[in-house]
CSV table of C-alpha atoms and ligand atoms in Angstrom, one decimal:
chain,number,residue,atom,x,y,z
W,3,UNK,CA,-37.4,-22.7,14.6
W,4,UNK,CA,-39.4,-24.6,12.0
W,5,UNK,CA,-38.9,-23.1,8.4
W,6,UNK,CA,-42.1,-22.0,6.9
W,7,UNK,CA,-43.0,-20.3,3.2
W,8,UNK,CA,-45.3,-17.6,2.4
W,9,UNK,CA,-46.5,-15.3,0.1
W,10,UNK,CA,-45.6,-11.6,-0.8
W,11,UNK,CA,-47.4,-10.1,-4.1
W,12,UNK,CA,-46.9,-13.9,-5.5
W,13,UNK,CA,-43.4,-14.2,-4.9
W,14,UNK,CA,-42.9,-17.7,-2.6
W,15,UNK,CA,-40.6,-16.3,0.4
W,16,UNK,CA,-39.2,-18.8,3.2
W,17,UNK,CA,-38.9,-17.5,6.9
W,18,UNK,CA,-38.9,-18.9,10.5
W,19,UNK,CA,-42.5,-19.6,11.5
W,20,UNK,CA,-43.2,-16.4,13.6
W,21,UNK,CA,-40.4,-14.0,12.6
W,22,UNK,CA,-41.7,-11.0,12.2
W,23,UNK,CA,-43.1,-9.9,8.2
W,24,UNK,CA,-40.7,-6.8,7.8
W,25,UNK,CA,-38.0,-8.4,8.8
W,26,UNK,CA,-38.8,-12.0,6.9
W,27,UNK,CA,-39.3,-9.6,3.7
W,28,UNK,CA,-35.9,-7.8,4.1
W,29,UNK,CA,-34.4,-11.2,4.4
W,30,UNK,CA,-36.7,-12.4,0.9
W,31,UNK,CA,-35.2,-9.2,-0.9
W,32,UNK,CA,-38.5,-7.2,-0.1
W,33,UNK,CA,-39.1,-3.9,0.8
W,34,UNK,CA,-42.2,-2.9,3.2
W,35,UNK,CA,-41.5,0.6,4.0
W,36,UNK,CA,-42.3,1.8,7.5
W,37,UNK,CA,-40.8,4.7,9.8
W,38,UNK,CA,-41.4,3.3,13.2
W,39,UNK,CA,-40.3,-0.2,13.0
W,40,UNK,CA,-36.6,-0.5,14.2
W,41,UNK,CA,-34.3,-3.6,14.2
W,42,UNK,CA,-34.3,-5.1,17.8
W,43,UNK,CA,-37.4,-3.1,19.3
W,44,UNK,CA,-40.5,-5.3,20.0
W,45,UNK,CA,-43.2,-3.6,17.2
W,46,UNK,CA,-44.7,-0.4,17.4
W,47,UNK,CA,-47.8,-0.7,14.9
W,48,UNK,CA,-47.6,3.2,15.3
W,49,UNK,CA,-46.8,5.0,12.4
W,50,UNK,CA,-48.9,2.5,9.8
W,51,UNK,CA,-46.9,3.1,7.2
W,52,UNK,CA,-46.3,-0.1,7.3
W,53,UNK,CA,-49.7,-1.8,6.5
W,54,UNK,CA,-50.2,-4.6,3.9
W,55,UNK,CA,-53.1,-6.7,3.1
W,56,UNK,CA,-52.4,-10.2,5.0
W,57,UNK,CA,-55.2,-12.9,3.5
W,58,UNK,CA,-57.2,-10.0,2.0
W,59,UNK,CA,-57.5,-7.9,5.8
W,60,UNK,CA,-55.3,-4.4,5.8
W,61,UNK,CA,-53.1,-4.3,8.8
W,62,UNK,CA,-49.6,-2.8,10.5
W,63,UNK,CA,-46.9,-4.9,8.7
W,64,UNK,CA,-44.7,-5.0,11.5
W,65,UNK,CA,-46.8,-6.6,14.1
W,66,UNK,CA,-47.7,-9.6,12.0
W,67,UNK,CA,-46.0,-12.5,12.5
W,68,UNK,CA,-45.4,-15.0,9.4
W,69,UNK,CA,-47.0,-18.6,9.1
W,70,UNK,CA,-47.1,-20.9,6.7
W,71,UNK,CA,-49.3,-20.2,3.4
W,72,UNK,CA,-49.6,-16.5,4.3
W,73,UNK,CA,-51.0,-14.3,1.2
W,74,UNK,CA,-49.4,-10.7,1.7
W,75,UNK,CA,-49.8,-8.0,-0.9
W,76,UNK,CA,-47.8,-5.1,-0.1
W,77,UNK,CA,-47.3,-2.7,-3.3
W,78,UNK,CA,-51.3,-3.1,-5.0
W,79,UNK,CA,-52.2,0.3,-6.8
W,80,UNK,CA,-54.7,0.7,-3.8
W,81,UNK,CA,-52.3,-0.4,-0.8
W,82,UNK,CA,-49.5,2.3,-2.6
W,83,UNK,CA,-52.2,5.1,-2.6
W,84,UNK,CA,-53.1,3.9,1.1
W,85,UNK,CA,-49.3,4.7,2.3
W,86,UNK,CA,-49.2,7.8,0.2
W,87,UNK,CA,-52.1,8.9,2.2
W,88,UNK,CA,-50.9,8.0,5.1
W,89,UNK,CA,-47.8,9.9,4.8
W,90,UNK,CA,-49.4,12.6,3.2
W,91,UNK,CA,-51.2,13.2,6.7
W,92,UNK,CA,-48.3,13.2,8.8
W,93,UNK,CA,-47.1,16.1,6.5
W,94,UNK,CA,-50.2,17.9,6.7
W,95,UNK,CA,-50.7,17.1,10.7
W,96,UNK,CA,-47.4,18.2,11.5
W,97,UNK,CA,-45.3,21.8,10.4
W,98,UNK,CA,-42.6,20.5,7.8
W,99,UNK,CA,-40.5,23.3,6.5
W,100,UNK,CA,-37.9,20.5,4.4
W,101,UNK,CA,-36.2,23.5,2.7
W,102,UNK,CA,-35.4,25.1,6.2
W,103,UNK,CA,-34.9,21.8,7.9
W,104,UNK,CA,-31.5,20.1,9.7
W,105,UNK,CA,-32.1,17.0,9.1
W,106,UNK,CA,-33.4,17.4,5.3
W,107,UNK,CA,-31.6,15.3,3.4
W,108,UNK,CA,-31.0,12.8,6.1
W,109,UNK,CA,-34.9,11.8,7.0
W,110,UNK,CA,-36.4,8.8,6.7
W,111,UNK,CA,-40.0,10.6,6.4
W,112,UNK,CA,-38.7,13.5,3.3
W,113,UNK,CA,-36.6,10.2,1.8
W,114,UNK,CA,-40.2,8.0,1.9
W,115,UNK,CA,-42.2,10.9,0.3
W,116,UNK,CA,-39.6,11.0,-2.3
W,117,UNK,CA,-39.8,7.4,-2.9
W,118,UNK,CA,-43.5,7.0,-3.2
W,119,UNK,CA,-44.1,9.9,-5.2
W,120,UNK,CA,-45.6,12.6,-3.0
W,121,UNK,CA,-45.6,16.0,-4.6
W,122,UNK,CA,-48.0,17.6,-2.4
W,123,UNK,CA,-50.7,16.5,0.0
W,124,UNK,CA,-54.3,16.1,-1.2
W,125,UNK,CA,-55.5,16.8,2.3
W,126,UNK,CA,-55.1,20.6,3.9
W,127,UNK,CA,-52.1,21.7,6.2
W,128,UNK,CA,-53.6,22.0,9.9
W,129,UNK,CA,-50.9,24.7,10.3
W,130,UNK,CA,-50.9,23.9,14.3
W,131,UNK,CA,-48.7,26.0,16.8
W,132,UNK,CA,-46.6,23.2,18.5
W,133,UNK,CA,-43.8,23.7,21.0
W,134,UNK,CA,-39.9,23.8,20.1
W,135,UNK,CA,-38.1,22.6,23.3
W,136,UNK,CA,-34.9,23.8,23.7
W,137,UNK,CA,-34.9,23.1,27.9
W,138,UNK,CA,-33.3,20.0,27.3
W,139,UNK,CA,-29.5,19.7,28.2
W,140,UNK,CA,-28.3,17.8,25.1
W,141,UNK,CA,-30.8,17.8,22.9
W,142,UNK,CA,-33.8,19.9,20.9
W,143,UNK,CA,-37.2,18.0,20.5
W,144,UNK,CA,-39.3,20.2,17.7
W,145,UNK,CA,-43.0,18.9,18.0
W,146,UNK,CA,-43.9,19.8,15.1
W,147,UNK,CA,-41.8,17.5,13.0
W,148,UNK,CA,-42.8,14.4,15.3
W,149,UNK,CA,-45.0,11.6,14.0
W,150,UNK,CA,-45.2,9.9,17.5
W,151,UNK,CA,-43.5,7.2,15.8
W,152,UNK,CA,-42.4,6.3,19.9
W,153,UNK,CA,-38.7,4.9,18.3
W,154,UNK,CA,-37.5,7.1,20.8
W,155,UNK,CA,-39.4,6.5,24.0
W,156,UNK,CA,-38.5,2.6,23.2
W,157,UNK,CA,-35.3,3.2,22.1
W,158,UNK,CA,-33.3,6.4,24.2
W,159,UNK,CA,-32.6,5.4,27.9
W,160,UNK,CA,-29.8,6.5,30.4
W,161,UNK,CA,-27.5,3.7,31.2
W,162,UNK,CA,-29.4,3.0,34.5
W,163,UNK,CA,-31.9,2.0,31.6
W,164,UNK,CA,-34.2,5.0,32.4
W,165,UNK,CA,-36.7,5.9,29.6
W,166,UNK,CA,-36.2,9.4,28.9
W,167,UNK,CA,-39.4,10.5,26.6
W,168,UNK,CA,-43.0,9.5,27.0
W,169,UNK,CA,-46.2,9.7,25.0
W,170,UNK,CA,-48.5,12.2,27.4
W,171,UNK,CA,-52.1,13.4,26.5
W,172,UNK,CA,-54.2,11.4,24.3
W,173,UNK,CA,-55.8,12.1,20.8
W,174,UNK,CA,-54.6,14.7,18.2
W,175,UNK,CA,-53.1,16.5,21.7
W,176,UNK,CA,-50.9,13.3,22.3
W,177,UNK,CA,-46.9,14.2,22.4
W,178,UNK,CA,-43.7,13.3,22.9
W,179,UNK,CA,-42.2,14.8,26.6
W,180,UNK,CA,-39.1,14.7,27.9
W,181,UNK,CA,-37.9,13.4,31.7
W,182,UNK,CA,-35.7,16.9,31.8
W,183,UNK,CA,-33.6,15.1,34.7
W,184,UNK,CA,-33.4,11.7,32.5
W,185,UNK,CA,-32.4,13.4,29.9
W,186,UNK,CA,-29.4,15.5,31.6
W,187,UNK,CA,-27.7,11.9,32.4
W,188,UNK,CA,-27.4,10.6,28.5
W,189,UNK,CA,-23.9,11.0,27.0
W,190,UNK,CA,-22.9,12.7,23.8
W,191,UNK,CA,-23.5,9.3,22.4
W,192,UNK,CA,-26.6,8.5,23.3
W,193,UNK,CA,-27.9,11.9,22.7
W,194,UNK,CA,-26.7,11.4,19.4
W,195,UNK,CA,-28.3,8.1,18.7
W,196,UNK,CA,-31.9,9.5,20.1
W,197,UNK,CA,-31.1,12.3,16.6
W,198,UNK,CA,-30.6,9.3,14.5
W,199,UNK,CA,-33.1,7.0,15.3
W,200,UNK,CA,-35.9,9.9,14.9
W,201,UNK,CA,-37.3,8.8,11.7
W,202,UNK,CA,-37.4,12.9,11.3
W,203,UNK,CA,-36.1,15.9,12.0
W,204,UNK,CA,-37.9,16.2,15.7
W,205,UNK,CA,-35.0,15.2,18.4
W,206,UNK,CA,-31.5,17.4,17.0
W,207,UNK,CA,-28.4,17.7,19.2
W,208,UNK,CA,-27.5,21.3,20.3
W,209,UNK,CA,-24.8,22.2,18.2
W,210,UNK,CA,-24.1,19.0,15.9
W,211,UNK,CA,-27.3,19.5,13.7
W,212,UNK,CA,-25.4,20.6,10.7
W,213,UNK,CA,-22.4,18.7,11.7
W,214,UNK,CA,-22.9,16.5,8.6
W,215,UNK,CA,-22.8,18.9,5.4
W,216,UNK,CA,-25.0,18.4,2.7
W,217,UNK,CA,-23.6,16.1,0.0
W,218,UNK,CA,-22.8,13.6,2.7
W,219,UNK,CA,-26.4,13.0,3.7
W,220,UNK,CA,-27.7,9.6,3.8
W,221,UNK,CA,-30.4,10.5,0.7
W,222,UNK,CA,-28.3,12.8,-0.8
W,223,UNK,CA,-26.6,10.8,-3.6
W,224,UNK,CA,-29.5,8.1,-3.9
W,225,UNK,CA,-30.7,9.0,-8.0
W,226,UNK,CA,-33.8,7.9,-9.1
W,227,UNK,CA,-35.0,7.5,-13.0
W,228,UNK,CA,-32.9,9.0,-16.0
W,229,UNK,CA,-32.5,12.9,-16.7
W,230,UNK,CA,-33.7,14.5,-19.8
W,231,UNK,CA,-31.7,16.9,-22.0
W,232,UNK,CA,-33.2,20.3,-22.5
W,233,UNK,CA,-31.1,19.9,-25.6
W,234,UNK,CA,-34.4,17.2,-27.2
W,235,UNK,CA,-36.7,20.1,-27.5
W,236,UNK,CA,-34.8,20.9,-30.7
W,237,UNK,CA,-36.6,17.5,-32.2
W,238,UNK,CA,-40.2,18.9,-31.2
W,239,UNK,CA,-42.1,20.0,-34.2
W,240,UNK,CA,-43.5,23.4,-33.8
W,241,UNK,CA,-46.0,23.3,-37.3
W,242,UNK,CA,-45.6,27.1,-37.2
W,243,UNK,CA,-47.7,27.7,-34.0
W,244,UNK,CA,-46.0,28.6,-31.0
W,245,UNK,CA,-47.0,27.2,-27.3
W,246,UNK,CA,-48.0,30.3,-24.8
W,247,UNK,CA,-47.4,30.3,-21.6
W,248,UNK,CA,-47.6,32.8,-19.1
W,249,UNK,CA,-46.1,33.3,-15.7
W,250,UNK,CA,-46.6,35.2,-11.9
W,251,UNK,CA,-45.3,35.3,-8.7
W,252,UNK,CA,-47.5,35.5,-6.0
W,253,UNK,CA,-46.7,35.5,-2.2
W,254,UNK,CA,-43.2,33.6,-3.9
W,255,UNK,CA,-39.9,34.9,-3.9
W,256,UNK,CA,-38.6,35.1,-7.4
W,257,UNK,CA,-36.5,32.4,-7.0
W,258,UNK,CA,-38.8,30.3,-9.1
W,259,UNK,CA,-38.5,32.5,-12.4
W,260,UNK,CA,-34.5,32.5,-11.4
W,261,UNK,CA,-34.8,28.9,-11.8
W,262,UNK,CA,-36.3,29.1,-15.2
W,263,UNK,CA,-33.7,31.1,-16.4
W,264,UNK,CA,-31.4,28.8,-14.9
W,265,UNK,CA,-31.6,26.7,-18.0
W,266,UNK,CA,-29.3,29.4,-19.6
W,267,UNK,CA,-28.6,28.4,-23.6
W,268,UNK,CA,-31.4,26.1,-23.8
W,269,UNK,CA,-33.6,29.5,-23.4
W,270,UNK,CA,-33.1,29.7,-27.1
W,271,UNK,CA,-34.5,26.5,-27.9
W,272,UNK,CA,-37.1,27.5,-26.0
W,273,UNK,CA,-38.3,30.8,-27.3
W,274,UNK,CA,-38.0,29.0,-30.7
W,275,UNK,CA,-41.1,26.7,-29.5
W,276,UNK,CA,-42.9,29.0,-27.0
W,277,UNK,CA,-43.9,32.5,-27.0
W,278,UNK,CA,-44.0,34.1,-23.6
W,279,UNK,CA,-47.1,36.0,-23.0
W,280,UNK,CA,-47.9,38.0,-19.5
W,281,UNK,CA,-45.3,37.6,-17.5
W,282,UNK,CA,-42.8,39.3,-15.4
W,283,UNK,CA,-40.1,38.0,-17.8
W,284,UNK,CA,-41.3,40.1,-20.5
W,285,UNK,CA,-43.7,43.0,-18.4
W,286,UNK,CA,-46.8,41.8,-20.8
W,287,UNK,CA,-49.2,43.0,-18.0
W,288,UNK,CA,-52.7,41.9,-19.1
W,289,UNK,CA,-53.8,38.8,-21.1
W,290,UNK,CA,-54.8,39.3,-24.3
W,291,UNK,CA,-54.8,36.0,-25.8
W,292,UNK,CA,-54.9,32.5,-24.0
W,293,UNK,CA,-52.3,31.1,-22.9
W,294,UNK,CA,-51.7,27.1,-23.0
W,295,UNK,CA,-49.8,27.1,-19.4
W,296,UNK,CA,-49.7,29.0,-16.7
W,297,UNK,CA,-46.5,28.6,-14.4
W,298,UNK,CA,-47.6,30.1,-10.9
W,299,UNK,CA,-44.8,30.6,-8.3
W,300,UNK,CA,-46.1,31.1,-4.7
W,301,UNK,CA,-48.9,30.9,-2.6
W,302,UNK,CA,-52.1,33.3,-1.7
W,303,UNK,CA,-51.6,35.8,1.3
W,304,UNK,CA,-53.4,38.2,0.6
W,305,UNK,CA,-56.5,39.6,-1.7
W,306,UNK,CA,-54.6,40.7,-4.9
W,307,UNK,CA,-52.7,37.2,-5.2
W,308,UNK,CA,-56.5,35.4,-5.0
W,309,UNK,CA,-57.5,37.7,-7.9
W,310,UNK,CA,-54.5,37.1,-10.1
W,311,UNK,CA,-54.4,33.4,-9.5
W,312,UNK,CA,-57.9,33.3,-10.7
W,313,UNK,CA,-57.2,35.7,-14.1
W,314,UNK,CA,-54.7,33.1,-14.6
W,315,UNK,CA,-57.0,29.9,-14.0
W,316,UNK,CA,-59.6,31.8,-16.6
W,317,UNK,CA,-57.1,32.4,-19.2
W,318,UNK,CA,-54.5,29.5,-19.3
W,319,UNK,CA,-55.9,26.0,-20.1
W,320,UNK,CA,-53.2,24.5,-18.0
W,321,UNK,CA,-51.8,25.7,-14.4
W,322,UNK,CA,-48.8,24.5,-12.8
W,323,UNK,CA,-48.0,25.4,-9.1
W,324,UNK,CA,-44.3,25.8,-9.1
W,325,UNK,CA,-42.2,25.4,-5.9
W,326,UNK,CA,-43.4,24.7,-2.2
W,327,UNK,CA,-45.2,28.0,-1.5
W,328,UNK,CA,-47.1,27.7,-4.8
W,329,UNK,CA,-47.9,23.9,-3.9
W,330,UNK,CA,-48.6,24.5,0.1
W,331,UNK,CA,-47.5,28.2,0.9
W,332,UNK,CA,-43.8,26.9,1.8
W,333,UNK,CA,-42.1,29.7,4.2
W,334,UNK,CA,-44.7,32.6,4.2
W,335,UNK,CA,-47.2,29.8,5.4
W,336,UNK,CA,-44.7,29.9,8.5
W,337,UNK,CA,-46.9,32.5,9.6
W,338,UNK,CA,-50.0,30.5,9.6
W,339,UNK,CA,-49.3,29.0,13.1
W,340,UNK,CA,-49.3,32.9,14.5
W,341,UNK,CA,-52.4,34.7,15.0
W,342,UNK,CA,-52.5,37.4,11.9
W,343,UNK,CA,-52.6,40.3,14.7
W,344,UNK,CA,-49.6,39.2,16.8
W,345,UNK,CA,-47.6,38.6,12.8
W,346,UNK,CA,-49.5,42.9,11.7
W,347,UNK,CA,-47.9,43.8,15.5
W,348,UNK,CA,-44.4,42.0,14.9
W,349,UNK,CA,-44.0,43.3,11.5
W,350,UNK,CA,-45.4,47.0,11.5
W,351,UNK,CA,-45.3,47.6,15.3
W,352,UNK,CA,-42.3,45.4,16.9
W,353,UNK,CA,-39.6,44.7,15.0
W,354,UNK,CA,-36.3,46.1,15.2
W,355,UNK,CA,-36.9,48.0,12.1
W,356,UNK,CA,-40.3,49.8,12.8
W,357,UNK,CA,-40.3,52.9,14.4
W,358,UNK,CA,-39.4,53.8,17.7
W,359,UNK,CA,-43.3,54.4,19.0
W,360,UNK,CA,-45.0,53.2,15.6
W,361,UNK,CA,-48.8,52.9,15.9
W,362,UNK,CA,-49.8,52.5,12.5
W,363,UNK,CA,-50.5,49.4,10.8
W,364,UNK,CA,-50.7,50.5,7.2
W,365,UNK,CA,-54.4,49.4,6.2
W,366,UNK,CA,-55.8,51.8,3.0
W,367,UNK,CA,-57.9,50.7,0.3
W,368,UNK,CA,-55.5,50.7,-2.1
W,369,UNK,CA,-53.1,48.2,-0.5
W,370,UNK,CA,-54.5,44.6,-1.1
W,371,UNK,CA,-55.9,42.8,2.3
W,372,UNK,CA,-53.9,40.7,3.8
W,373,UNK,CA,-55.5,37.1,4.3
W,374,UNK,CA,-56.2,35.5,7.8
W,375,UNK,CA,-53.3,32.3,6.3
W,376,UNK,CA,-51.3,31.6,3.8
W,377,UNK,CA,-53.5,29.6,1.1
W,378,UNK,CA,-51.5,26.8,-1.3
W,379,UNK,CA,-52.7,27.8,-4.7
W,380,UNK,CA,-55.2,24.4,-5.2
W,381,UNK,CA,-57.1,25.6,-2.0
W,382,UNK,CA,-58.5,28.4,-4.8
W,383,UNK,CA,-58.6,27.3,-7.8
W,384,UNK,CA,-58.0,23.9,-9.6
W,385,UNK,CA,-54.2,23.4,-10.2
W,386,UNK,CA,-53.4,20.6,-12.5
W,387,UNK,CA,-49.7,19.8,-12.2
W,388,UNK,CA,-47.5,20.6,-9.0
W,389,UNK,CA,-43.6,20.9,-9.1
W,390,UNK,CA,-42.2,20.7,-6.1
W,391,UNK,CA,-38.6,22.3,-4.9
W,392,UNK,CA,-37.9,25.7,-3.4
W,393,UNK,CA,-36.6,26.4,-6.3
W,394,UNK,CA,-37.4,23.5,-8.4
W,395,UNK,CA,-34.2,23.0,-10.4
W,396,UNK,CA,-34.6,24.2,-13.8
W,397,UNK,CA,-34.1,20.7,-15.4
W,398,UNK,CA,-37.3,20.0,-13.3
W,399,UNK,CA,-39.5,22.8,-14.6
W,400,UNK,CA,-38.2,22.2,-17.9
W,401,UNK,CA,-39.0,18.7,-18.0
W,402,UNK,CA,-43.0,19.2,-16.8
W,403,UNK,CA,-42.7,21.3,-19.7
W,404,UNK,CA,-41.8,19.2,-22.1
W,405,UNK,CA,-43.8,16.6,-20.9
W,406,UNK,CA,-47.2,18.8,-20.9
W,407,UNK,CA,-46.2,20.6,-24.4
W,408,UNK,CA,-45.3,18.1,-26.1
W,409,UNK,CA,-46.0,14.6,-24.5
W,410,UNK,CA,-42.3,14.0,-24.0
W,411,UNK,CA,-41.5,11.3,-21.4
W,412,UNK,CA,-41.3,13.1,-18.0
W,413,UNK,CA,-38.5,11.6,-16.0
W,414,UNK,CA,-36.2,13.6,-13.4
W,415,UNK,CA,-33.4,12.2,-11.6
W,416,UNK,CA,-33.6,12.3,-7.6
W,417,UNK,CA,-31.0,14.7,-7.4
W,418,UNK,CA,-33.0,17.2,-9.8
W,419,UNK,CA,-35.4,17.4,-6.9
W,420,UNK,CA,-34.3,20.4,-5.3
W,421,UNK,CA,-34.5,22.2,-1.7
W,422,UNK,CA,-31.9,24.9,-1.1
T,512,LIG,S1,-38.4,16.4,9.5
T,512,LIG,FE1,-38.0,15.6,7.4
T,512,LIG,S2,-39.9,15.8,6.3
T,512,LIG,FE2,-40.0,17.1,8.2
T,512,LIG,S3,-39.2,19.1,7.5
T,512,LIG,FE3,-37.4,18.0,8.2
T,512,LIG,S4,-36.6,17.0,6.4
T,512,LIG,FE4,-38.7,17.6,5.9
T,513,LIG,S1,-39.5,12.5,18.5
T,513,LIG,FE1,-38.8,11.4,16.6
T,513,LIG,S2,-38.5,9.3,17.4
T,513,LIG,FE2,-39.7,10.3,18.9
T,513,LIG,S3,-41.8,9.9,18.5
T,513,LIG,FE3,-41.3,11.8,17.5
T,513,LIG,S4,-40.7,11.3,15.4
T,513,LIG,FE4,-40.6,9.4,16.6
């Protein structure tokens, strides 16, 4: 096949005339990320994470086919915030619970967020009630991690070379189903490979889905920029005044403040630059001066968190959302695909622990209401810096800090980035 050159963000590249423009990049040293393209299988144009700009028209990387001259720009400021949008739908569209996931750690869709800087998605969580399938005989398909990447229905097939998944229904009701009686005839094997390809964490095998332990995780290890020493705050000059910062825990856990103490000695440097004003670190109950930063752990769920989170927006001229139910409501947002009755019934009513013939739901105007979801904390009131990690390590928080108090560089390795 004729040898051709090309274009990629004005670097010459050489290719076979018509090989396809992920695979001639690889080859060139390049990059184009994507979750649906795979090695041998024809393109899929599915998941668009792909797309690129080829002569100045936006389009699926993987289904063009290189020719000579060809102009492609791939990582432009606006085809970057394109991906990021992209990806930042399929987190919003589907139900993604990283800290509580199997495969975290070993996805292709949590390592690509990661890589192109997603800290939260601008657009809101749909929160939809999709169907875990356990009927299978190998193998677990959770809808609401899919992406409809279709690697699978390509890719898994009995030896008889039966497919054994299928897109059905069309529009934002289109899925992935399973052929139950294909799907009993795959070997451990293959069952296996159908939990690898998925770019996610939406085909598992019963029983192997924690088979590989954290630490050996294909994203595990991978660092990313330099880590900061808390130990450089001791070169910040105070001139006498002392930074304020406040802190709460709404529909949170705790873990979050735990965190901040995690930074054990360094908590005297700290209070050496930063006075700690309302907070449940020091039981300062109301604001009585402004505060430069408010840290905010968890999300809204009900009336009294709204009101706090907005006493804090009116008093701090900076708010952080800190972890994944400050940033998008994390696990108590598990309850936003469940009708708030059925959750009131289950909880007061149902559960092993109420009362053998409970009828009361406790509802007096003293306890605060509970909302009809679990808000993210920028759905109410204007957040300016999220830090994502349930916890986020306390290297993490410390470094936002730094960086908002006193300009330092803000840089935190990969493996600060934390979700346990
Ligand atoms: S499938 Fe990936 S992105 Fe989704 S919850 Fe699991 S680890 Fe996170
Ligand atoms: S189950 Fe996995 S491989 Fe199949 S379409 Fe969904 S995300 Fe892609």
């Amino acid at each position: 096949m004729e040898t051709i050159t090309f274009k990629i963000d004005g670097r010459n590249c050489t290719a076979k005339n018509g090989q396809n423009l992920i695979e001639a990049a690889k080859q060139n040293g390049i990059i184009i990320p994507t979750l649906c393209h795979f090695k041998h299988l024809n393109p899929l144009g599915s998941c668009r994470v792909c797309t690129v700009k080829n002569n100045g028209k936006s389009v699926a990387g993987c289904i063009v086919k290189v020719a000579e001259g060809m102009d492609i720009e791939v990582q432009t400021p606006e085809l970057i915030d394109a991906r990021k949008a992209i990806l930042e739908m399929m987190f919003v569209e589907g139900n993604h619970f990283c800290p509580s996931c199997e495969k975290s750690g070993d996805c292709d869709m949590q390592n690509l967020a990661y890589e192109t800087g997603i800290r939260y998605a601008r657009f809101p969580h749909l929160f939809e009630d999709k169907i875990v399938d356990a009927r299978p005989e190998r193998i677990v398909v959770n809808q609401n991690r899919c992406i409809k990447c279709q690697r699978c229905i390509e890719e898994v097939k009995t030896k008889d070379g039966y497919k054994v998944f299928q897109l059905i229904n069309r529009g934002n009701k289109t899925r992935v189903a399973i052929d139950y009686e294909q799907e009993a005839k795959l070997s451990a094997a293959q069952a296996n490979h159908a939990m690898e390809i998925c770019p996610t964490g939406a085909i598992l095998v019963k029983g192997k889905t924690f088979s590989k332990p954290f630490g050996d995780r294909a994203y595990d290890n991978k660092l990313g920029l330099k880590n900061i020493s808390a130990n450089k705050l001791k070169k910040q000059p105070t001139n006498g005044t002392k930074k304020r910062i406040a802190t709460t825990s709404l529909a949170g856990c705790f873990g979050c403040h735990m965190s901040l103490l995690d930074i054990d000695l360094d908590i005297l440097d700290m209070v050496e630059l930063v006075e700690i004003h309302k907070s449940p670190l020091t039981d300062i109950k109301k604001f009585n001066k402004r505060c430069d930063i408010g840290l905010i752990e968890g999300g809204c769920c009900n009336t009294e968190n709204i009101e706090v989170l907005r006493e804090f927006r009116k008093n701090c001229d900076i708010l952080i959302s800190v972890g994944e139910c400050a940033v998008w409501g994390g696990l108590p947002a598990m309850r936003n695909t469940i009708p708030l009755e059925a959750c009131l019934n289950e909880a007061y009513l149902n559960s092993m622990t109420s009362e053998e013939g409970a009828t009361t739901i406790p509802n007096h105007q003293d306890i605060p209401k509970i909302l009809n979801k679990v808000y993210a904390n920028h759905d109410v009131v204007k957040i300016d810096y999220h830090i994502p990690g349930c916890p986020p390590s306390a290297n993490h928080i410390w470094s936002v800090l730094k960086h908002v108090l006193f300009e330092e560089e803000y840089s935190i390795a990969f493996a600060d980035f934390k979700y346990d």
